[in-house]
N, CA, C and O atoms as a printed pandas DataFrame, in Angstrom:
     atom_number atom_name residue_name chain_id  residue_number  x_coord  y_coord  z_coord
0              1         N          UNK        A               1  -18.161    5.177   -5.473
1              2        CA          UNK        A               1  -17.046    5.564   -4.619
2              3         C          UNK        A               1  -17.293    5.112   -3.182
3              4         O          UNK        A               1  -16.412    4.754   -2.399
4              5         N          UNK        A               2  -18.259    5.158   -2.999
5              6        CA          UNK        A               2  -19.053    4.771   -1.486
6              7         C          UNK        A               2  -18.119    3.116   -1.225
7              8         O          UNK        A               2  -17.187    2.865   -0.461
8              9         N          UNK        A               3  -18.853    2.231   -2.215
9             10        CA          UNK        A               3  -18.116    1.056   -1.727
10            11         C          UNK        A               3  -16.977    0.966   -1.871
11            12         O          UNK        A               3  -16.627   -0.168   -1.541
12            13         N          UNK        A               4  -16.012    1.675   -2.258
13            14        CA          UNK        A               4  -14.364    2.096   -2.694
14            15         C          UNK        A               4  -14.217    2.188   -1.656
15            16         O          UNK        A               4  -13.533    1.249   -1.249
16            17         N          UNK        A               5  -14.735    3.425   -0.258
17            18        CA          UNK        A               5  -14.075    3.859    0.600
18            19         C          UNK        A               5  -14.460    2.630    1.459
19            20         O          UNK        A               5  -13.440    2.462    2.128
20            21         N          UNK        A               6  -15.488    1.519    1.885
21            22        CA          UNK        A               6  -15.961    0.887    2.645
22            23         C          UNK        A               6  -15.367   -0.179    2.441
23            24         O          UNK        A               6  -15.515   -0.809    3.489
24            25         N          UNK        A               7  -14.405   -1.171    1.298
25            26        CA          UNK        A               7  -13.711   -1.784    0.898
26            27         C          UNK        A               7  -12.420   -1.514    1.866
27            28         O          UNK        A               7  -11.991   -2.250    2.755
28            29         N          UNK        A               8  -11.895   -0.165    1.411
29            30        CA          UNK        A               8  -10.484    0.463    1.849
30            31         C          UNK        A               8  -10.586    0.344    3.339
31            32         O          UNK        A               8   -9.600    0.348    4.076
32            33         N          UNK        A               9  -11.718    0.248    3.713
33            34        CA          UNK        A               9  -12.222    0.785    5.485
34            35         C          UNK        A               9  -11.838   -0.431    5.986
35            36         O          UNK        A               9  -10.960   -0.641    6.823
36            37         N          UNK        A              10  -12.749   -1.448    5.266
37            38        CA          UNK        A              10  -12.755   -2.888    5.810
38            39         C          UNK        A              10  -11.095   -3.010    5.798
39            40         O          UNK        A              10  -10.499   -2.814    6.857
40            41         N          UNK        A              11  -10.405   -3.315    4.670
41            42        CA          UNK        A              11   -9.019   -3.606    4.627
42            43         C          UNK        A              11   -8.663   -3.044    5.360
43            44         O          UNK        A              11   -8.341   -3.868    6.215
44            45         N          UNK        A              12   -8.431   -2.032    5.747
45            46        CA          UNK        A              12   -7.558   -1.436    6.924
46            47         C          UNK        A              12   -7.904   -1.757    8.405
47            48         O          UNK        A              12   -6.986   -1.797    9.224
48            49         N          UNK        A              13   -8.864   -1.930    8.688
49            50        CA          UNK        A              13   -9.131   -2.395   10.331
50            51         C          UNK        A              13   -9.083   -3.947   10.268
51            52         O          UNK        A              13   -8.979   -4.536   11.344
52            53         N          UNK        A              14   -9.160   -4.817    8.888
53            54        CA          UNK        A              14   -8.448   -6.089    8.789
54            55         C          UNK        A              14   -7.197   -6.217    9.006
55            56         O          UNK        A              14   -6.638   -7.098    9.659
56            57         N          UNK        A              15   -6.683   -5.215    8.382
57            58        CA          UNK        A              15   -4.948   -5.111    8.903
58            59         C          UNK        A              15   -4.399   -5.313    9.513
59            60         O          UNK        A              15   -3.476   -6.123    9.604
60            61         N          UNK        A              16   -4.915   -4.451   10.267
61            62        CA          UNK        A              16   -4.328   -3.605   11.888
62            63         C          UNK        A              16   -4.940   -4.358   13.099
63            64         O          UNK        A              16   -4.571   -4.125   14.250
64            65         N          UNK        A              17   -5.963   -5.341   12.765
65            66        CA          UNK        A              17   -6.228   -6.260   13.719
66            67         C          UNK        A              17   -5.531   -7.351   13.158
67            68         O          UNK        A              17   -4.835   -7.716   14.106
68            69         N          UNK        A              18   -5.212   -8.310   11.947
69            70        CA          UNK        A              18   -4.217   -9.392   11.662
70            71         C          UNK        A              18   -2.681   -8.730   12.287
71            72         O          UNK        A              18   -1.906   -9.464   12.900
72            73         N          UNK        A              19   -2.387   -7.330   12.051
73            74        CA          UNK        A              19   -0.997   -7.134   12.559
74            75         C          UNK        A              19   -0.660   -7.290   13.866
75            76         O          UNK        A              19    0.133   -8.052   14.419
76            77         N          UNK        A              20   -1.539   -6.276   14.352
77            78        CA          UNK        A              20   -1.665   -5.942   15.765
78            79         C          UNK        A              20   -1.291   -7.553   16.310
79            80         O          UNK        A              20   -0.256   -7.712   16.957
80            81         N          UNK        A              21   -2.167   -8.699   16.018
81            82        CA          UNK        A              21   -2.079  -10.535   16.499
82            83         C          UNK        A              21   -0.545  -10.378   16.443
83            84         O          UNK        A              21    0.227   -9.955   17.303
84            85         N          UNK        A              22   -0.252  -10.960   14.854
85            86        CA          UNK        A              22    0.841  -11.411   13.866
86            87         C          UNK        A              22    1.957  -11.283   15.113
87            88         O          UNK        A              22    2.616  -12.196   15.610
88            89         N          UNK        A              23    1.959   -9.711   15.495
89            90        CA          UNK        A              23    3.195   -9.049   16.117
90            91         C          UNK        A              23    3.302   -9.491   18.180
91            92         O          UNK        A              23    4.155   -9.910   18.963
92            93         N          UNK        A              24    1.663   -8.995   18.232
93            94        CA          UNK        A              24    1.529   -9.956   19.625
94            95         C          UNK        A              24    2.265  -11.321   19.760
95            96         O          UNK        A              24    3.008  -11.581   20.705
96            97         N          UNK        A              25    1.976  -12.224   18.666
97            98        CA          UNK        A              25    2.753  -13.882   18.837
98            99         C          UNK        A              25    4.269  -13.830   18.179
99           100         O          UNK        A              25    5.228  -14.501   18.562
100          101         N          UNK        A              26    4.261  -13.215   17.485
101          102        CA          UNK        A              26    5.400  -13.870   16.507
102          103         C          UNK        A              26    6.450  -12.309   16.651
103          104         O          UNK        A              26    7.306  -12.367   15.768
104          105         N          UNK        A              27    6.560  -11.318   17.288
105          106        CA          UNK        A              27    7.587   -9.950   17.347
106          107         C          UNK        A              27    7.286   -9.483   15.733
107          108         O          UNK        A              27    6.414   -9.703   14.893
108          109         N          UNK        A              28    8.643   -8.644   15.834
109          110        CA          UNK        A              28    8.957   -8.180   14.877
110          111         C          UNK        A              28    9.389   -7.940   13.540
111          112         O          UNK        A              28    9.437   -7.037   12.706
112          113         N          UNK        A              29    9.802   -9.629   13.761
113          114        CA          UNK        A              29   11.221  -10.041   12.552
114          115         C          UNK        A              29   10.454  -10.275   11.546
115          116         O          UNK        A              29    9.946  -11.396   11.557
116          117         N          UNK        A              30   10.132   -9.448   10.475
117          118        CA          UNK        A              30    9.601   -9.962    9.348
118          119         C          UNK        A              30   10.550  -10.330    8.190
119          120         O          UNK        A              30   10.579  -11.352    7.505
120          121         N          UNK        A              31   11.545   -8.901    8.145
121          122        CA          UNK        A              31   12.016   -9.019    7.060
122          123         C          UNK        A              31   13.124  -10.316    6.905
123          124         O          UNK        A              31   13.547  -10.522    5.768
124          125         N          UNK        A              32   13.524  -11.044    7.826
125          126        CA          UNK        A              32   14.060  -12.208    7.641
126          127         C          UNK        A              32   13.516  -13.252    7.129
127          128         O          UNK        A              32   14.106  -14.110    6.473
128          129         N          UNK        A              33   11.905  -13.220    7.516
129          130        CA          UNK        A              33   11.415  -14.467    7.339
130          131         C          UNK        A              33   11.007  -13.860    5.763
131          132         O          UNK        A              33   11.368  -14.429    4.733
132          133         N          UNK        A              34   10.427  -12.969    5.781
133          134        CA          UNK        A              34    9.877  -12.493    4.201
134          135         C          UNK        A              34   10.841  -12.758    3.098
135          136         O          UNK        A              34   10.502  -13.529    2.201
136          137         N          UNK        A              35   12.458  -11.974    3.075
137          138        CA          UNK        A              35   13.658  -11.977    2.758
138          139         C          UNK        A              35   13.729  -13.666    2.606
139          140         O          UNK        A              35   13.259  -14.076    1.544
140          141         N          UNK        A              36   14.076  -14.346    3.216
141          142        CA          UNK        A              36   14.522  -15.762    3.725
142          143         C          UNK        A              36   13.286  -16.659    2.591
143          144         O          UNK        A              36   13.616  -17.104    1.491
144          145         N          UNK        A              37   12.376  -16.729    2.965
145          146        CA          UNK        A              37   11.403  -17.377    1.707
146          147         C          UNK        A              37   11.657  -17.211    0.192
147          148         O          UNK        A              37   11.610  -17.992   -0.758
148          149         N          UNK        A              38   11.955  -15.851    0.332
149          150        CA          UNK        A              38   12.241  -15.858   -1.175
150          151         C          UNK        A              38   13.531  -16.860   -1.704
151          152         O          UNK        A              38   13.634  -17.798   -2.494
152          153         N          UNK        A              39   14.482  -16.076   -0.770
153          154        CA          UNK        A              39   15.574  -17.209   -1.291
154          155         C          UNK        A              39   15.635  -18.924   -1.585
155          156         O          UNK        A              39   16.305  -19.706   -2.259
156          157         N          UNK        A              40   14.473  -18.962   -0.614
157          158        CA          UNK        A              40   14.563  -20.426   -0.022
158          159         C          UNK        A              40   13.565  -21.191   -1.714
159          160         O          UNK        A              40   13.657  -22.395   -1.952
160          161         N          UNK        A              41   12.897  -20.441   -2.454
161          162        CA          UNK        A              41   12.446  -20.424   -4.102
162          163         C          UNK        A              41   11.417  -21.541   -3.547
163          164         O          UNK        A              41   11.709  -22.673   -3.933
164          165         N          UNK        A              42   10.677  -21.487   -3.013
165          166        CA          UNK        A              42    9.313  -22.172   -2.963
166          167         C          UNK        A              42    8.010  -21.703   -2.736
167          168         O          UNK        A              42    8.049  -21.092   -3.804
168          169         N          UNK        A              43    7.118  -21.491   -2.397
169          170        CA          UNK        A              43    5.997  -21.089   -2.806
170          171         C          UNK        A              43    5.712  -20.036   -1.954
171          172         O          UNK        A              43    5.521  -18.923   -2.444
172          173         N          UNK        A              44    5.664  -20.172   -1.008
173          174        CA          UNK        A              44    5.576  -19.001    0.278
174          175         C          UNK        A              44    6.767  -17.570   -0.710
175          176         O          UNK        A              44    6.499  -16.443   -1.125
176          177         N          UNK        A              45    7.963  -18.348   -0.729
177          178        CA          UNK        A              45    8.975  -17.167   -1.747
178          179         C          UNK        A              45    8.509  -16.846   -2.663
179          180         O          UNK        A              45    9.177  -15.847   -2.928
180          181         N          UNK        A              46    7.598  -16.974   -3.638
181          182        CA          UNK        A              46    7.215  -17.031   -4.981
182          183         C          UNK        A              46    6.117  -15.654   -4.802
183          184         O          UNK        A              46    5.896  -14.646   -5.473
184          185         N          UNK        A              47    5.554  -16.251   -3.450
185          186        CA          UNK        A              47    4.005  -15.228   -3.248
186          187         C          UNK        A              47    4.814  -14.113   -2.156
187          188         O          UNK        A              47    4.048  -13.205   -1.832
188          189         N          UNK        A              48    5.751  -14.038   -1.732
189          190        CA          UNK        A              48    6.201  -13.071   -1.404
190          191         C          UNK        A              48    6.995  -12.432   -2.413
191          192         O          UNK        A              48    7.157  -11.251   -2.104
192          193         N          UNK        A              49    7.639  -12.775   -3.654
193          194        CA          UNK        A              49    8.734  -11.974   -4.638
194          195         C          UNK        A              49    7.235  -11.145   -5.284
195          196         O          UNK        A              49    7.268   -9.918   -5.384
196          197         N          UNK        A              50    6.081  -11.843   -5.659
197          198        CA          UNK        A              50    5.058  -11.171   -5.937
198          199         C          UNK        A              50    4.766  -10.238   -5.602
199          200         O          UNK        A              50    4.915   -9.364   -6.456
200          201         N          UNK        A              51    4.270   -9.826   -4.434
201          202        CA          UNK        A              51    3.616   -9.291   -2.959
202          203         C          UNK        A              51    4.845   -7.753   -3.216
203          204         O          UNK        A              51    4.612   -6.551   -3.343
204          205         N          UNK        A              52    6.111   -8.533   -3.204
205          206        CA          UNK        A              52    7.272   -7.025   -3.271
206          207         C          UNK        A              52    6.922   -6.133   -4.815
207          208         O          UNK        A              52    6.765   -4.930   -5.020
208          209         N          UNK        A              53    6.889   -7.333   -5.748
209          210        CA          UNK        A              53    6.682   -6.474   -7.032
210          211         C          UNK        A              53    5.429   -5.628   -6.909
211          212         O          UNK        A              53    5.331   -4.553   -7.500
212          213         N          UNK        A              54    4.416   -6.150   -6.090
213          214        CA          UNK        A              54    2.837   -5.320   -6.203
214          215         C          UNK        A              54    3.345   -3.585   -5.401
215          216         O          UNK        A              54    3.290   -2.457   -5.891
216          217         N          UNK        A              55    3.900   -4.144   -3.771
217          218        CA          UNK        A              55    4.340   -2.877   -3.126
218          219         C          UNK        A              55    5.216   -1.713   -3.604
219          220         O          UNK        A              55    5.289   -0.536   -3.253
220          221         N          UNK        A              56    6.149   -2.781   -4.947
221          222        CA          UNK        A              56    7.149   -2.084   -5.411
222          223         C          UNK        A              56    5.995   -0.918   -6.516
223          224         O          UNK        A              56    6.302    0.256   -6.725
224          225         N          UNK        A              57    5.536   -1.151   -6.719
225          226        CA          UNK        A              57    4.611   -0.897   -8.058
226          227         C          UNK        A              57    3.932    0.508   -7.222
227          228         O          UNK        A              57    4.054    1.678   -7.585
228          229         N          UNK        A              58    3.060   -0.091   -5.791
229          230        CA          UNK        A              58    2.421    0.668   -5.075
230          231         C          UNK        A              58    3.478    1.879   -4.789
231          232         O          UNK        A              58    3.233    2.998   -5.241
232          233         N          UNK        A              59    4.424    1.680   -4.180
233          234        CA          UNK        A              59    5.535    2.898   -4.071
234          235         C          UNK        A              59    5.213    4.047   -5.483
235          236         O          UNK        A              59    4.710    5.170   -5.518
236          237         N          UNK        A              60    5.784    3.119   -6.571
237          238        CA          UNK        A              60    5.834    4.477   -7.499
238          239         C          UNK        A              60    4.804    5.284   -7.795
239          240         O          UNK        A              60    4.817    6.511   -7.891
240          241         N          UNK        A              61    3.526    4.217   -7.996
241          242        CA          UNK        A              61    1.957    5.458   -8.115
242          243         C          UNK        A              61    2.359    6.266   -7.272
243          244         O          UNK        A              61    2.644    7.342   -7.798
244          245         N          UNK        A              62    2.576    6.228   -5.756
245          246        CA          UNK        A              62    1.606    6.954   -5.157
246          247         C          UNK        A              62    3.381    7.916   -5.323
247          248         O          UNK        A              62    3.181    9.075   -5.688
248          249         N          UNK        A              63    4.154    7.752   -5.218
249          250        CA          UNK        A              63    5.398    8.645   -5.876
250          251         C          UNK        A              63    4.970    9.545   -7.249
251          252         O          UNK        A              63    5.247   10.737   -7.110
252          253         N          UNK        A              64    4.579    9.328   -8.061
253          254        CA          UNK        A              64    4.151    9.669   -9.498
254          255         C          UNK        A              64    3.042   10.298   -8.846
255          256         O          UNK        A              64    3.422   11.469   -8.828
256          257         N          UNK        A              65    1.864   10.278   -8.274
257          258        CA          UNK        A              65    0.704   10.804   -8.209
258          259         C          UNK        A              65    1.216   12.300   -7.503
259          260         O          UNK        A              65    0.553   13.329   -7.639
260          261         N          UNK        A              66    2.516   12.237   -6.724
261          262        CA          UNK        A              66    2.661   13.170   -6.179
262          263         C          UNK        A              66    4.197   14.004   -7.288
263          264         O          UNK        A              66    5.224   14.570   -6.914
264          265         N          UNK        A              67    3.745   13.748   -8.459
265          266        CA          UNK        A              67    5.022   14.179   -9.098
266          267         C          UNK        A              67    6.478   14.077   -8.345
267          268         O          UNK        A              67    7.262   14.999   -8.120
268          269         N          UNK        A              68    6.562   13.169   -8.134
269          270        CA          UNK        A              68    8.171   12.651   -7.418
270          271         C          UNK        A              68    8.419   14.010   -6.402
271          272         O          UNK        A              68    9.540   14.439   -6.676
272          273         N          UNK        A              69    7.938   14.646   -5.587
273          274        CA          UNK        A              69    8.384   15.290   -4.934
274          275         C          UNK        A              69    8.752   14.919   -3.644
275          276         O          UNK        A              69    8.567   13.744   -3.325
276          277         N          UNK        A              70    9.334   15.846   -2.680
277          278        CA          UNK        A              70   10.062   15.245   -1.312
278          279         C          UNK        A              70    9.225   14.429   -0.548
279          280         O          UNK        A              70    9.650   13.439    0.048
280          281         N          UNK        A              71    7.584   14.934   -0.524
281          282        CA          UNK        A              71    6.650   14.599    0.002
282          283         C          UNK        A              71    5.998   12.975   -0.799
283          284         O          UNK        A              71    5.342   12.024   -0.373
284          285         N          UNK        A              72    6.511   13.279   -1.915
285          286        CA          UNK        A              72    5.666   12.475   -2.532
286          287         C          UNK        A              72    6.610   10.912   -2.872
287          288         O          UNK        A              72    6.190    9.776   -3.094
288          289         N          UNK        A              73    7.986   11.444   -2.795
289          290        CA          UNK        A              73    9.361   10.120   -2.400
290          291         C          UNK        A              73    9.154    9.433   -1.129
291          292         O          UNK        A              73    9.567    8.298   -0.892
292          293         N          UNK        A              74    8.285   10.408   -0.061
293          294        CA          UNK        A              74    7.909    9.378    1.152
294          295         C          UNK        A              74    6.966    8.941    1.287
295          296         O          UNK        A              74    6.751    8.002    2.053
296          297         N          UNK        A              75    6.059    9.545    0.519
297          298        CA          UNK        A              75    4.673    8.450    0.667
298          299         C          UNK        A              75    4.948    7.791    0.247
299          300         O          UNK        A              75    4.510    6.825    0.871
300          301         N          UNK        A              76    5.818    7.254   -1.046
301          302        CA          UNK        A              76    6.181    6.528   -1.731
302          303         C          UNK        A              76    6.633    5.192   -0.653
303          304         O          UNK        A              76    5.912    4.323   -0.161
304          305         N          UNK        A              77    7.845    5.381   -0.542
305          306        CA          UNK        A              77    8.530    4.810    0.689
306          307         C          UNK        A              77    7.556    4.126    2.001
307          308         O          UNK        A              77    7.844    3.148    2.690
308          309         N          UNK        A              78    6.242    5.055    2.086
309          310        CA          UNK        A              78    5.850    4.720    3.262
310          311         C          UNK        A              78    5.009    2.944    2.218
311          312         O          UNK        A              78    4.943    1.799    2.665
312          313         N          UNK        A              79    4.696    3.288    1.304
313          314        CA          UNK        A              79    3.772    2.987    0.160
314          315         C          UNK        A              79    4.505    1.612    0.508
315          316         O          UNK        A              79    3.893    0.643    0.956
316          317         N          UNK        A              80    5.813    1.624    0.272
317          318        CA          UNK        A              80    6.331    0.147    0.032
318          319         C          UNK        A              80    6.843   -0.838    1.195
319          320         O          UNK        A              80    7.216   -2.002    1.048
320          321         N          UNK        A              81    6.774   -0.108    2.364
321          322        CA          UNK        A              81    7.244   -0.658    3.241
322          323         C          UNK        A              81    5.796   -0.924    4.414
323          324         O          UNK        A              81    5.946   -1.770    5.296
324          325         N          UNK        A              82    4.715   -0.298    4.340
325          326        CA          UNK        A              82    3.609    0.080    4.508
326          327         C          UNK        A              82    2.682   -0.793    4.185
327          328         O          UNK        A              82    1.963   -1.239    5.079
328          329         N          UNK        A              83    2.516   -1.210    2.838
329          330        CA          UNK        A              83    1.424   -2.463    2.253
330          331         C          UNK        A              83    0.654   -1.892    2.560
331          332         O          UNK        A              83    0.856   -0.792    3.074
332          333         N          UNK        A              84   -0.676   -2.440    2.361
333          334        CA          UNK        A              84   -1.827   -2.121    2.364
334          335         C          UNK        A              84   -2.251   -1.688    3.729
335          336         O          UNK        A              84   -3.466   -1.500    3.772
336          337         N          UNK        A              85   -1.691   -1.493    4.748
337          338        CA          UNK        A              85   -1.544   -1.286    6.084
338          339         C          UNK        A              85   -1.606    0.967    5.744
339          340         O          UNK        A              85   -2.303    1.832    6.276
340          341         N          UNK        A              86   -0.748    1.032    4.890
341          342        CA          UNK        A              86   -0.459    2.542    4.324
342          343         C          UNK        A              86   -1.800    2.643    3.420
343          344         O          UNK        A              86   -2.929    2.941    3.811
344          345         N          UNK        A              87   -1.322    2.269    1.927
345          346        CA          UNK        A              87   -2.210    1.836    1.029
346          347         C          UNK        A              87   -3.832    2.419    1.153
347          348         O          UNK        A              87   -4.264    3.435    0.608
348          349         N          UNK        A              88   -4.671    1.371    2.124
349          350        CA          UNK        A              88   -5.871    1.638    2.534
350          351         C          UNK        A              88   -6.465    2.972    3.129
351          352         O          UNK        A              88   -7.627    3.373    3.055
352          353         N          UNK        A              89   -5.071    3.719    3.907
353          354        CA          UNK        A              89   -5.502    4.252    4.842
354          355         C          UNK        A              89   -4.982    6.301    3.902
355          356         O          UNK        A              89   -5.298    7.401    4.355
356          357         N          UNK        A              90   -4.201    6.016    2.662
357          358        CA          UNK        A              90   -4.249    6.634    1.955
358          359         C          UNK        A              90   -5.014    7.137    0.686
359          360         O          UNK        A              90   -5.152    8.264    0.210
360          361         N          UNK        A              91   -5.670    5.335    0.134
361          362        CA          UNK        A              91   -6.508    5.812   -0.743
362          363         C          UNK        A              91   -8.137    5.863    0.164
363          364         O          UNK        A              91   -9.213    5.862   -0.434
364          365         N          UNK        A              92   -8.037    5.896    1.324
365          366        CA          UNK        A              92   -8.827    6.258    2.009
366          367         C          UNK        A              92   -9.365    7.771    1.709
367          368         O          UNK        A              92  -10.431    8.205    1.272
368          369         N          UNK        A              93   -7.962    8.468    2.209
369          370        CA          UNK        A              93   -8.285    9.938    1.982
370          371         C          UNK        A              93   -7.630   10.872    1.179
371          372         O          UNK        A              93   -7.446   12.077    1.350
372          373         N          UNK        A              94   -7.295   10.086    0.235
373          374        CA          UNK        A              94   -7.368   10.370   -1.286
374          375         C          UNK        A              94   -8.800   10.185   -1.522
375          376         O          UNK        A              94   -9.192   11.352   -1.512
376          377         N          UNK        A              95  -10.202    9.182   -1.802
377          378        CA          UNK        A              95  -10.734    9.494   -2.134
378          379         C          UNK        A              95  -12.308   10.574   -1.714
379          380         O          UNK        A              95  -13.316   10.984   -2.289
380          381         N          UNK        A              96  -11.587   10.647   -0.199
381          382        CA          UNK        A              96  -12.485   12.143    0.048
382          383         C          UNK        A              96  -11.996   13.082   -0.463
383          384         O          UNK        A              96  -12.593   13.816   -1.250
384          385         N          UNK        A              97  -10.668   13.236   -0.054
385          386        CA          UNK        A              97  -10.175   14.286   -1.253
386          387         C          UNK        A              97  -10.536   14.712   -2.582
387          388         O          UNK        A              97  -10.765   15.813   -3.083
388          389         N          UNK        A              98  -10.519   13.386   -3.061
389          390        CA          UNK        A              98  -11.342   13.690   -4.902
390          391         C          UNK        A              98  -12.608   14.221   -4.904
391          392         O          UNK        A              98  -12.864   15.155   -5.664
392          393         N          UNK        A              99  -13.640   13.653   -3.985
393          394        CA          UNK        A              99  -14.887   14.270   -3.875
394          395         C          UNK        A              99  -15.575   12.983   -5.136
395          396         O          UNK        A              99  -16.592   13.205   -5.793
396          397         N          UNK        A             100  -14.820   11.793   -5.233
397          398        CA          UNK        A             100  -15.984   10.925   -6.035
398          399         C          UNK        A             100  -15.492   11.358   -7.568
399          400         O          UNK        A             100  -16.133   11.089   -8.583
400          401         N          UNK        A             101  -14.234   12.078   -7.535
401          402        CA          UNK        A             101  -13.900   11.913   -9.272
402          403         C          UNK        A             101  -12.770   11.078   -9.164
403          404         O          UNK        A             101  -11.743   11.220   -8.502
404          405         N          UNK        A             102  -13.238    9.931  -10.145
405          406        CA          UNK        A             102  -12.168    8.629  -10.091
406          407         C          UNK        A             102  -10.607    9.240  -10.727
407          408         O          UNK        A             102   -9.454    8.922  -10.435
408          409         N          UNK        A             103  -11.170   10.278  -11.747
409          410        CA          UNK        A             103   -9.677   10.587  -12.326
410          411         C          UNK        A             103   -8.718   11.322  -11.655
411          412         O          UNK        A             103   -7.527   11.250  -11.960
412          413         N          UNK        A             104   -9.285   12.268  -10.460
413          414        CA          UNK        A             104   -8.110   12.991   -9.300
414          415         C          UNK        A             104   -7.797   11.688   -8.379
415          416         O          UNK        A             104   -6.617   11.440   -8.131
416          417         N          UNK        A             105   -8.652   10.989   -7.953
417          418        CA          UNK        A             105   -8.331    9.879   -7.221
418          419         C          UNK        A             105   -6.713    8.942   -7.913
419          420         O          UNK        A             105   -5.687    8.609   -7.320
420          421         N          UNK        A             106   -7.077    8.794   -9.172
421          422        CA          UNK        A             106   -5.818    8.009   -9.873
422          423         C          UNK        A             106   -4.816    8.754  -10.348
423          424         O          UNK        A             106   -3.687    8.387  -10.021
424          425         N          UNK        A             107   -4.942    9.945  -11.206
425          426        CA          UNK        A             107   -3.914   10.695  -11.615
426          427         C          UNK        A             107   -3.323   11.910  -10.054
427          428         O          UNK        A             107   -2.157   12.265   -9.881
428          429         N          UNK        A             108   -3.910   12.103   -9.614
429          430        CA          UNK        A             108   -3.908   12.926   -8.347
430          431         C          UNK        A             108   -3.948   14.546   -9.331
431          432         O          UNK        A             108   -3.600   14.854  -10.471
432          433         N          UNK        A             109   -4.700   15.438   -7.924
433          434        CA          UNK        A             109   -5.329   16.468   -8.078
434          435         C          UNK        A             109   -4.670   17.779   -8.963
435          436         O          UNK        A             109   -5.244   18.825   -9.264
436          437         N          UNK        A             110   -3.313   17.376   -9.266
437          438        CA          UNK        A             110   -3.202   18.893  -10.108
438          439         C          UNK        A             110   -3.176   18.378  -11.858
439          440         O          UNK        A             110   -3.126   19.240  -12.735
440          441         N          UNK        A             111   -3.221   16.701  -12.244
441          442        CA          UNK        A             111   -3.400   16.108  -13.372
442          443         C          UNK        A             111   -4.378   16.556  -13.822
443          444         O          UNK        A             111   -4.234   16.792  -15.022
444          445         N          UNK        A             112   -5.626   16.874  -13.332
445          446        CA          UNK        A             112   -7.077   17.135  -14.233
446          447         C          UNK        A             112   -7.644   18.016  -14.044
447          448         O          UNK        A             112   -8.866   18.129  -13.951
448          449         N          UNK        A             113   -6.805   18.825  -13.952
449          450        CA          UNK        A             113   -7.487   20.572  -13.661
450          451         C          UNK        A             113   -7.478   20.893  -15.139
451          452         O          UNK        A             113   -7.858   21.995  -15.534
């Protein structure tokens, strides 16, 4: 679990220092250019229609882990719009939370009681 959380650690201060740049040079506008590739059906679009299906995917775990509740429709939400930017910084502390049991970590904590 140790290198789980030190993985998640690394990714997230990779993030947030590639974003933090990304947004310094280039603003805000992602979803045009993200949106816009896809349409445009070439490779950059291909690895972004991907990238949505992975976040799309990421949304529902962490939705499902929280039995679809109000709380758990916005992590969701945060989940997909968030990327691994959210992601990292959740299964961050999700897995202190678990205390090092992989199965509360994945099913979340009221699954394996």
């Amino acid at each position: 679990m140790r290198a789980f959380q030190l993985l998640v650690s690394i990714l997230l201060v990779a993030i947030v220092g590639y974003t933090a740049i990304t947004i310094d040079r280039h603003g805000w506008d992602l979803l045009p250019i993200f949106f816009g590739d896809i349409a445009k059906m070439n490779w950059p679009g291909q690895f972004n229609f991907d990238f949505l299906g992975m976040l799309i995917l990421s949304g529902f775990w962490v939705s499902w882990r929280h039995r679809f509740s109000p709380i758990g429709i916005g992590l969701g939400l945060l989940a997909l719009f968030g990327g691994v930017l959210f992601l990292s910084a959740y299964l961050l502390v999700a897995s202190w939370q678990s205390r090092g049991n992989v199965s509360t970590l994945l099913l979340g904590p009221d699954r394996t009681r």
